[in-house]
Amino acid sequence: MTTNDTAPIDNDIIAALEGVTTATLTTLLLKKGLRNVWMRGTRPLQPGQPRVVGRAFTLRFVPAREDLATPESWSSPTSTRAAIEAMPAGCVAVADAGGYTDAGIFGDILCARIGKRRVAGLVTDGVVRDGDGVKATGLPVWCQGIAAPPSVAGLTFVGWQEPIGCGGVAVFPGDLVVADGDGAVLVPAALVEEMAAAGPEQERLEEWIMAEVEGGAALPGLYPPNDEARARYKTSFRTDT
């Protein structure tokens, strides 16, 4: 995978990972030794949001400092407005709010603009404001909820496209983010191609295991599959295809 943190992701990789759940990805990444990849507090803002896959575009907030966290800061060169205009199509905006939930990092107008830039989704360990308006934009959002106050009531925006921590997970620009009904998961850039290959195969295997369970099969030797079960799976898969 390219190391250019703004380059588009290959469509085949996106298509492959759009069919892989975050639950499956966490299991596969655990097998690679990565335990801390699920971003805490990243819940879907509303039911039925599509699964999104995209390169991380990072944003960083820090606790508010009164001389910096002012409405005037919204017009500064280092502002959320400027960051939004730098977001490439297809990325996933990932905002480090330090878990702060008393002020919304973005509201409906900013989320509408993010959507117009064809950003795949917004993930944050903070909250948004103008909840009904944000939902009406159609932008898929993962967050801790909704709060009425603006961001400067509790946060200072300090920059974008630098390493951040979101929900206790280290996120670097160019890493991949997959988000669905179970939350948002970080896939390190170096492992994206491997996960795109392993993920669909794991989903097929688990679909077969589920069919076996529904048919009355016992779990020992099936989940996880032993050599005999894997042989039956391979035979079944060849027959089905």
PDB file of C-alpha atoms in Angstrom:
ATOM      1  CA  MET A   1       0.000   0.000   0.000  1.00  0.00           C
ATOM      2  CA  THR A   2       1.263   3.475  -0.825  1.00  0.00           C
ATOM      3  CA  THR A   3       2.649   5.568   2.029  1.00  0.00           C
ATOM      4  CA  ASN A   4       1.070   8.752   0.633  1.00  0.00           C
ATOM      5  CA  ASP A   5      -1.434   9.585   3.349  1.00  0.00           C
ATOM      6  CA  THR A   6      -3.764  11.424   0.960  1.00  0.00           C
ATOM      7  CA  ALA A   7      -3.656   9.019  -1.989  1.00  0.00           C
ATOM      8  CA  PRO A   8      -6.919   7.233  -2.804  1.00  0.00           C
ATOM      9  CA  ILE A   9      -7.217   3.632  -1.698  1.00  0.00           C
ATOM     10  CA  ASP A  10      -7.453   1.022  -4.410  1.00  0.00           C
ATOM     11  CA  ASN A  11     -11.103   0.326  -5.218  1.00  0.00           C
ATOM     12  CA  ASP A  12     -10.544  -3.429  -4.893  1.00  0.00           C
ATOM     13  CA  ILE A  13      -9.312  -2.973  -1.328  1.00  0.00           C
ATOM     14  CA  ILE A  14     -12.305  -0.810  -0.443  1.00  0.00           C
ATOM     15  CA  ALA A  15     -14.699  -3.321  -2.010  1.00  0.00           C
ATOM     16  CA  ALA A  16     -13.082  -6.185  -0.107  1.00  0.00           C
ATOM     17  CA  LEU A  17     -13.207  -4.439   3.268  1.00  0.00           C
ATOM     18  CA  GLU A  18     -16.740  -3.130   2.803  1.00  0.00           C
ATOM     19  CA  GLY A  19     -17.808  -6.747   3.240  1.00  0.00           C
ATOM     20  CA  VAL A  20     -15.780  -7.324   6.417  1.00  0.00           C
ATOM     21  CA  THR A  21     -17.196  -6.458   9.840  1.00  0.00           C
ATOM     22  CA  THR A  22     -15.231  -4.570  12.457  1.00  0.00           C
ATOM     23  CA  ALA A  23     -15.670  -7.613  14.709  1.00  0.00           C
ATOM     24  CA  THR A  24     -13.863  -9.775  12.161  1.00  0.00           C
ATOM     25  CA  LEU A  25     -11.124  -7.182  11.718  1.00  0.00           C
ATOM     26  CA  THR A  26     -10.437  -6.973  15.443  1.00  0.00           C
ATOM     27  CA  THR A  27     -10.014 -10.760  15.536  1.00  0.00           C
ATOM     28  CA  LEU A  28      -7.650 -10.774  12.563  1.00  0.00           C
ATOM     29  CA  LEU A  29      -5.619  -7.887  13.984  1.00  0.00           C
ATOM     30  CA  LEU A  30      -5.466  -9.634  17.360  1.00  0.00           C
ATOM     31  CA  LYS A  31      -3.836 -12.583  15.605  1.00  0.00           C
ATOM     32  CA  LYS A  32      -1.216 -10.110  14.332  1.00  0.00           C
ATOM     33  CA  GLY A  33      -0.583  -8.939  17.905  1.00  0.00           C
ATOM     34  CA  LEU A  34      -2.643  -5.728  17.754  1.00  0.00           C
ATOM     35  CA  ARG A  35      -5.108  -5.556  20.646  1.00  0.00           C
ATOM     36  CA  ASN A  36      -5.820  -1.817  20.815  1.00  0.00           C
ATOM     37  CA  VAL A  37      -7.526  -0.970  17.522  1.00  0.00           C
ATOM     38  CA  TRP A  38     -11.197  -0.394  18.466  1.00  0.00           C
ATOM     39  CA  MET A  39     -11.832   3.286  19.203  1.00  0.00           C
ATOM     40  CA  ARG A  40     -13.728   3.571  22.469  1.00  0.00           C
ATOM     41  CA  GLY A  41     -16.870   5.671  22.451  1.00  0.00           C
ATOM     42  CA  THR A  42     -17.303   5.587  18.673  1.00  0.00           C
ATOM     43  CA  ARG A  43     -20.971   4.641  18.438  1.00  0.00           C
ATOM     44  CA  PRO A  44     -23.150   5.160  15.357  1.00  0.00           C
ATOM     45  CA  LEU A  45     -25.078   8.419  15.662  1.00  0.00           C
ATOM     46  CA  GLN A  46     -28.129   6.740  14.165  1.00  0.00           C
ATOM     47  CA  PRO A  47     -29.158   3.177  13.270  1.00  0.00           C
ATOM     48  CA  GLY A  48     -28.696   1.865   9.776  1.00  0.00           C
ATOM     49  CA  GLN A  49     -25.600   3.834   8.870  1.00  0.00           C
ATOM     50  CA  PRO A  50     -23.603   2.195   6.088  1.00  0.00           C
ATOM     51  CA  ARG A  51     -20.268   0.564   6.826  1.00  0.00           C
ATOM     52  CA  VAL A  52     -17.562   2.995   5.764  1.00  0.00           C
ATOM     53  CA  VAL A  53     -13.976   2.330   4.723  1.00  0.00           C
ATOM     54  CA  GLY A  54     -11.463   5.094   4.139  1.00  0.00           C
ATOM     55  CA  ARG A  55      -8.062   6.513   4.817  1.00  0.00           C
ATOM     56  CA  ALA A  56      -7.852   8.459   8.084  1.00  0.00           C
ATOM     57  CA  PHE A  57      -7.790  12.243   7.871  1.00  0.00           C
ATOM     58  CA  THR A  58      -6.887  13.277  11.406  1.00  0.00           C
ATOM     59  CA  LEU A  59      -7.991  16.315  13.421  1.00  0.00           C
ATOM     60  CA  ARG A  60      -6.822  17.250  16.904  1.00  0.00           C
ATOM     61  CA  PHE A  61      -8.514  19.177  19.685  1.00  0.00           C
ATOM     62  CA  VAL A  62      -6.990  19.931  23.084  1.00  0.00           C
ATOM     63  CA  PRO A  63      -8.648  21.270  26.249  1.00  0.00           C
ATOM     64  CA  ALA A  64      -9.854  24.837  25.855  1.00  0.00           C
ATOM     65  CA  ARG A  65      -7.578  27.738  26.674  1.00  0.00           C
ATOM     66  CA  GLU A  66      -9.501  30.958  27.042  1.00  0.00           C
ATOM     67  CA  ASP A  67      -7.270  33.117  24.846  1.00  0.00           C
ATOM     68  CA  LEU A  68      -7.466  30.614  21.978  1.00  0.00           C
ATOM     69  CA  ALA A  69     -10.865  28.941  22.233  1.00  0.00           C
ATOM     70  CA  THR A  70     -12.964  31.857  21.020  1.00  0.00           C
ATOM     71  CA  PRO A  71     -15.545  32.337  18.262  1.00  0.00           C
ATOM     72  CA  GLU A  72     -12.906  34.433  16.455  1.00  0.00           C
ATOM     73  CA  SER A  73     -10.751  31.304  16.128  1.00  0.00           C
ATOM     74  CA  TRP A  74     -13.260  29.903  13.637  1.00  0.00           C
ATOM     75  CA  SER A  75     -11.839  32.347  11.059  1.00  0.00           C
ATOM     76  CA  SER A  76      -8.160  31.616  11.716  1.00  0.00           C
ATOM     77  CA  PRO A  77      -5.926  29.722   9.249  1.00  0.00           C
ATOM     78  CA  THR A  78      -5.782  26.892  11.801  1.00  0.00           C
ATOM     79  CA  SER A  79      -9.477  26.239  12.081  1.00  0.00           C
ATOM     80  CA  THR A  80     -11.905  23.401  11.630  1.00  0.00           C
ATOM     81  CA  ARG A  81     -13.173  25.249   8.559  1.00  0.00           C
ATOM     82  CA  ALA A  82      -9.744  25.179   6.923  1.00  0.00           C
ATOM     83  CA  ALA A  83      -9.263  21.526   7.857  1.00  0.00           C
ATOM     84  CA  ILE A  84     -12.553  20.546   6.239  1.00  0.00           C
ATOM     85  CA  GLU A  85     -11.493  22.191   2.979  1.00  0.00           C
ATOM     86  CA  ALA A  86      -8.332  20.043   3.022  1.00  0.00           C
ATOM     87  CA  MET A  87     -10.230  16.737   3.355  1.00  0.00           C
ATOM     88  CA  PRO A  88      -9.906  14.550   0.241  1.00  0.00           C
ATOM     89  CA  ALA A  89     -12.886  12.664  -1.149  1.00  0.00           C
ATOM     90  CA  GLY A  90     -13.261   9.172   0.279  1.00  0.00           C
ATOM     91  CA  CYS A  91     -11.354   9.788   3.510  1.00  0.00           C
ATOM     92  CA  VAL A  92     -12.730   9.195   7.007  1.00  0.00           C
ATOM     93  CA  ALA A  93     -12.367  12.249   9.238  1.00  0.00           C
ATOM     94  CA  VAL A  94     -11.065  11.092  12.637  1.00  0.00           C
ATOM     95  CA  ALA A  95     -11.185  13.713  15.387  1.00  0.00           C
ATOM     96  CA  ASP A  96      -9.340  13.482  18.685  1.00  0.00           C
ATOM     97  CA  ALA A  97     -11.519  15.301  21.215  1.00  0.00           C
ATOM     98  CA  GLY A  98      -9.840  13.733  24.216  1.00  0.00           C
ATOM     99  CA  GLY A  99     -13.099  12.029  25.108  1.00  0.00           C
ATOM    100  CA  TYR A 100     -14.657  15.402  25.986  1.00  0.00           C
ATOM    101  CA  THR A 101     -18.450  15.235  25.828  1.00  0.00           C
ATOM    102  CA  ASP A 102     -19.631  18.676  27.006  1.00  0.00           C
ATOM    103  CA  ALA A 103     -19.184  20.488  23.676  1.00  0.00           C
ATOM    104  CA  GLY A 104     -19.858  19.368  20.113  1.00  0.00           C
ATOM    105  CA  ILE A 105     -16.858  19.394  17.804  1.00  0.00           C
ATOM    106  CA  PHE A 106     -19.007  19.875  14.672  1.00  0.00           C
ATOM    107  CA  GLY A 107     -22.596  20.883  13.985  1.00  0.00           C
ATOM    108  CA  ASP A 108     -24.943  20.563  11.057  1.00  0.00           C
ATOM    109  CA  ILE A 109     -23.346  23.192   8.790  1.00  0.00           C
ATOM    110  CA  LEU A 110     -19.844  21.777   9.110  1.00  0.00           C
ATOM    111  CA  CYS A 111     -21.101  18.222   8.675  1.00  0.00           C
ATOM    112  CA  ALA A 112     -23.037  19.288   5.587  1.00  0.00           C
ATOM    113  CA  ARG A 113     -19.839  20.696   4.093  1.00  0.00           C
ATOM    114  CA  ILE A 114     -17.926  17.525   4.979  1.00  0.00           C
ATOM    115  CA  GLY A 115     -20.575  15.549   3.120  1.00  0.00           C
ATOM    116  CA  LYS A 116     -20.344  17.862   0.103  1.00  0.00           C
ATOM    117  CA  ARG A 117     -16.636  17.092  -0.050  1.00  0.00           C
ATOM    118  CA  ARG A 118     -17.601  13.405  -0.409  1.00  0.00           C
ATOM    119  CA  VAL A 119     -15.925  12.395   2.840  1.00  0.00           C
ATOM    120  CA  ALA A 120     -16.943   8.829   3.734  1.00  0.00           C
ATOM    121  CA  GLY A 121     -17.705   9.539   7.387  1.00  0.00           C
ATOM    122  CA  LEU A 122     -16.776  11.223  10.655  1.00  0.00           C
ATOM    123  CA  VAL A 123     -15.379   9.371  13.677  1.00  0.00           C
ATOM    124  CA  THR A 124     -14.681  11.025  17.030  1.00  0.00           C
ATOM    125  CA  ASP A 125     -14.345  10.143  20.683  1.00  0.00           C
ATOM    126  CA  GLY A 126     -16.204  13.388  21.419  1.00  0.00           C
ATOM    127  CA  VAL A 127     -19.713  14.509  20.512  1.00  0.00           C
ATOM    128  CA  VAL A 128     -21.487  16.566  17.858  1.00  0.00           C
ATOM    129  CA  ARG A 129     -24.090  19.329  18.191  1.00  0.00           C
ATOM    130  CA  ASP A 130     -27.243  20.206  16.237  1.00  0.00           C
ATOM    131  CA  GLY A 131     -28.090  16.521  16.416  1.00  0.00           C
ATOM    132  CA  ASP A 132     -31.174  16.521  14.200  1.00  0.00           C
ATOM    133  CA  GLY A 133     -29.432  18.693  11.652  1.00  0.00           C
ATOM    134  CA  VAL A 134     -26.350  16.493  11.560  1.00  0.00           C
ATOM    135  CA  LYS A 135     -28.530  13.434  11.006  1.00  0.00           C
ATOM    136  CA  ALA A 136     -30.345  15.232   8.187  1.00  0.00           C
ATOM    137  CA  THR A 137     -27.061  15.812   6.321  1.00  0.00           C
ATOM    138  CA  GLY A 138     -26.747  12.070   5.711  1.00  0.00           C
ATOM    139  CA  LEU A 139     -23.099  12.069   6.790  1.00  0.00           C
ATOM    140  CA  PRO A 140     -22.331   8.822   8.647  1.00  0.00           C
ATOM    141  CA  VAL A 141     -21.083   9.790  12.124  1.00  0.00           C
ATOM    142  CA  TRP A 142     -19.605   7.739  14.968  1.00  0.00           C
ATOM    143  CA  CYS A 143     -19.341   9.591  18.278  1.00  0.00           C
ATOM    144  CA  GLN A 144     -20.272   9.531  21.975  1.00  0.00           C
ATOM    145  CA  GLY A 145     -23.506  11.445  21.510  1.00  0.00           C
ATOM    146  CA  ILE A 146     -24.790  15.009  21.281  1.00  0.00           C
ATOM    147  CA  ALA A 147     -24.207  18.211  23.253  1.00  0.00           C
ATOM    148  CA  ALA A 148     -25.569  21.705  22.628  1.00  0.00           C
ATOM    149  CA  PRO A 149     -22.486  23.907  23.354  1.00  0.00           C
ATOM    150  CA  PRO A 150     -20.027  24.759  20.549  1.00  0.00           C
ATOM    151  CA  SER A 151     -16.537  23.280  20.514  1.00  0.00           C
ATOM    152  CA  VAL A 152     -14.871  26.408  21.944  1.00  0.00           C
ATOM    153  CA  ALA A 153     -16.892  25.986  25.138  1.00  0.00           C
ATOM    154  CA  GLY A 154     -14.500  23.211  26.091  1.00  0.00           C
ATOM    155  CA  LEU A 155     -11.983  22.536  23.335  1.00  0.00           C
ATOM    156  CA  THR A 156      -9.326  24.253  21.234  1.00  0.00           C
ATOM    157  CA  PHE A 157      -8.712  23.016  17.681  1.00  0.00           C
ATOM    158  CA  VAL A 158      -4.975  22.838  17.019  1.00  0.00           C
ATOM    159  CA  GLY A 159      -4.375  21.081  13.717  1.00  0.00           C
ATOM    160  CA  TRP A 160      -4.910  18.328  11.235  1.00  0.00           C
ATOM    161  CA  GLN A 161      -3.054  15.513   9.490  1.00  0.00           C
ATOM    162  CA  GLU A 162      -0.813  14.616  12.408  1.00  0.00           C
ATOM    163  CA  PRO A 163      -0.764  11.563  14.704  1.00  0.00           C
ATOM    164  CA  ILE A 164      -3.633  11.614  17.201  1.00  0.00           C
ATOM    165  CA  GLY A 165      -5.284   9.461  19.812  1.00  0.00           C
ATOM    166  CA  CYS A 166      -8.965   8.726  19.279  1.00  0.00           C
ATOM    167  CA  GLY A 167     -10.804   6.609  21.805  1.00  0.00           C
ATOM    168  CA  GLY A 168      -7.493   5.449  23.225  1.00  0.00           C
ATOM    169  CA  VAL A 169      -6.154   4.309  19.838  1.00  0.00           C
ATOM    170  CA  ALA A 170      -3.156   5.805  18.019  1.00  0.00           C
ATOM    171  CA  VAL A 171      -4.227   6.992  14.557  1.00  0.00           C
ATOM    172  CA  PHE A 172      -1.755   8.178  11.941  1.00  0.00           C
ATOM    173  CA  PRO A 173      -2.720   9.988   8.750  1.00  0.00           C
ATOM    174  CA  GLY A 174      -3.079   7.388   6.019  1.00  0.00           C
ATOM    175  CA  ASP A 175      -4.077   4.522   8.302  1.00  0.00           C
ATOM    176  CA  LEU A 176      -7.327   2.869   7.307  1.00  0.00           C
ATOM    177  CA  VAL A 177     -10.545   3.219   9.284  1.00  0.00           C
ATOM    178  CA  VAL A 178     -13.491   0.825   9.044  1.00  0.00           C
ATOM    179  CA  ALA A 179     -16.667   1.745  10.920  1.00  0.00           C
ATOM    180  CA  ASP A 180     -19.998  -0.064  11.250  1.00  0.00           C
ATOM    181  CA  GLY A 181     -22.662  -0.790  13.843  1.00  0.00           C
ATOM    182  CA  ASP A 182     -20.050  -2.047  16.328  1.00  0.00           C
ATOM    183  CA  GLY A 183     -17.951   1.123  16.173  1.00  0.00           C
ATOM    184  CA  ALA A 184     -14.744   2.192  14.437  1.00  0.00           C
ATOM    185  CA  VAL A 185     -11.584   0.114  13.992  1.00  0.00           C
ATOM    186  CA  LEU A 186      -8.093   1.241  12.984  1.00  0.00           C
ATOM    187  CA  VAL A 187      -6.149  -0.814  10.437  1.00  0.00           C
ATOM    188  CA  PRO A 188      -2.484   0.236  10.274  1.00  0.00           C
ATOM    189  CA  ALA A 189      -1.468   1.278   6.767  1.00  0.00           C
ATOM    190  CA  ALA A 190       1.125  -1.505   6.554  1.00  0.00           C
ATOM    191  CA  LEU A 191      -1.534  -4.181   7.165  1.00  0.00           C
ATOM    192  CA  VAL A 192      -4.305  -2.938   4.884  1.00  0.00           C
ATOM    193  CA  GLU A 193      -3.573  -5.234   1.946  1.00  0.00           C
ATOM    194  CA  GLU A 194      -3.221  -8.252   4.231  1.00  0.00           C
ATOM    195  CA  MET A 195      -6.551  -7.495   5.937  1.00  0.00           C
ATOM    196  CA  ALA A 196      -8.236  -6.973   2.558  1.00  0.00           C
ATOM    197  CA  ALA A 197      -7.134 -10.481   1.574  1.00  0.00           C
ATOM    198  CA  ALA A 198      -7.767 -12.236   4.900  1.00  0.00           C
ATOM    199  CA  GLY A 199     -11.012 -10.485   5.829  1.00  0.00           C
ATOM    200  CA  PRO A 200     -13.333 -11.812   3.106  1.00  0.00           C
ATOM    201  CA  GLU A 201     -11.978 -15.345   3.584  1.00  0.00           C
ATOM    202  CA  GLN A 202     -12.662 -15.161   7.326  1.00  0.00           C
ATOM    203  CA  GLU A 203     -16.210 -13.957   6.629  1.00  0.00           C
ATOM    204  CA  ARG A 204     -16.789 -16.911   4.276  1.00  0.00           C
ATOM    205  CA  LEU A 205     -15.444 -19.340   6.860  1.00  0.00           C
ATOM    206  CA  GLU A 206     -17.668 -17.930   9.599  1.00  0.00           C
ATOM    207  CA  GLU A 207     -20.695 -18.014   7.310  1.00  0.00           C
ATOM    208  CA  TRP A 208     -20.044 -21.723   6.769  1.00  0.00           C
ATOM    209  CA  ILE A 209     -19.568 -22.282  10.510  1.00  0.00           C
ATOM    210  CA  MET A 210     -22.861 -20.536  11.224  1.00  0.00           C
ATOM    211  CA  ALA A 211     -24.617 -22.806   8.737  1.00  0.00           C
ATOM    212  CA  GLU A 212     -23.099 -25.818  10.497  1.00  0.00           C
ATOM    213  CA  VAL A 213     -24.289 -24.522  13.887  1.00  0.00           C
ATOM    214  CA  GLU A 214     -27.784 -23.918  12.540  1.00  0.00           C
ATOM    215  CA  GLY A 215     -27.715 -27.503  11.267  1.00  0.00           C
ATOM    216  CA  GLY A 216     -27.051 -28.791  14.784  1.00  0.00           C
ATOM    217  CA  ALA A 217     -23.251 -29.174  14.798  1.00  0.00           C
ATOM    218  CA  ALA A 218     -21.409 -28.945  18.140  1.00  0.00           C
ATOM    219  CA  LEU A 219     -18.795 -26.243  18.645  1.00  0.00           C
ATOM    220  CA  PRO A 220     -15.708 -28.270  19.683  1.00  0.00           C
ATOM    221  CA  GLY A 221     -13.577 -28.788  16.600  1.00  0.00           C
ATOM    222  CA  LEU A 222     -15.828 -26.483  14.592  1.00  0.00           C
ATOM    223  CA  TYR A 223     -15.190 -23.076  16.152  1.00  0.00           C
ATOM    224  CA  PRO A 224     -12.299 -22.670  15.882  1.00  0.00           C
ATOM    225  CA  PRO A 225     -12.150 -25.293  13.118  1.00  0.00           C
ATOM    226  CA  ASN A 226      -9.806 -28.242  13.387  1.00  0.00           C
ATOM    227  CA  ASP A 227      -8.205 -29.894  10.373  1.00  0.00           C
ATOM    228  CA  GLU A 228     -11.247 -32.083   9.703  1.00  0.00           C
ATOM    229  CA  ALA A 229     -13.617 -29.100   9.813  1.00  0.00           C
ATOM    230  CA  ARG A 230     -11.379 -27.060   7.562  1.00  0.00           C
ATOM    231  CA  ALA A 231     -11.268 -29.897   5.066  1.00  0.00           C
ATOM    232  CA  ARG A 232     -15.078 -30.048   5.042  1.00  0.00           C
ATOM    233  CA  TYR A 233     -15.232 -26.264   4.629  1.00  0.00           C
ATOM    234  CA  LYS A 234     -12.873 -26.328   1.650  1.00  0.00           C
ATOM    235  CA  THR A 235     -14.844 -29.148   0.046  1.00  0.00           C
ATOM    236  CA  SER A 236     -18.109 -27.284   0.628  1.00  0.00           C
ATOM    237  CA  PHE A 237     -16.690 -24.040  -0.717  1.00  0.00           C
ATOM    238  CA  ARG A 238     -15.457 -25.723  -3.901  1.00  0.00           C
ATOM    239  CA  THR A 239     -18.866 -27.342  -4.371  1.00  0.00           C
ATOM    240  CA  ASP A 240     -20.712 -24.058  -3.846  1.00  0.00           C
ATOM    241  CA  THR A 241     -18.557 -22.168  -6.319  1.00  0.00           C
TER     242      THR A 241
END
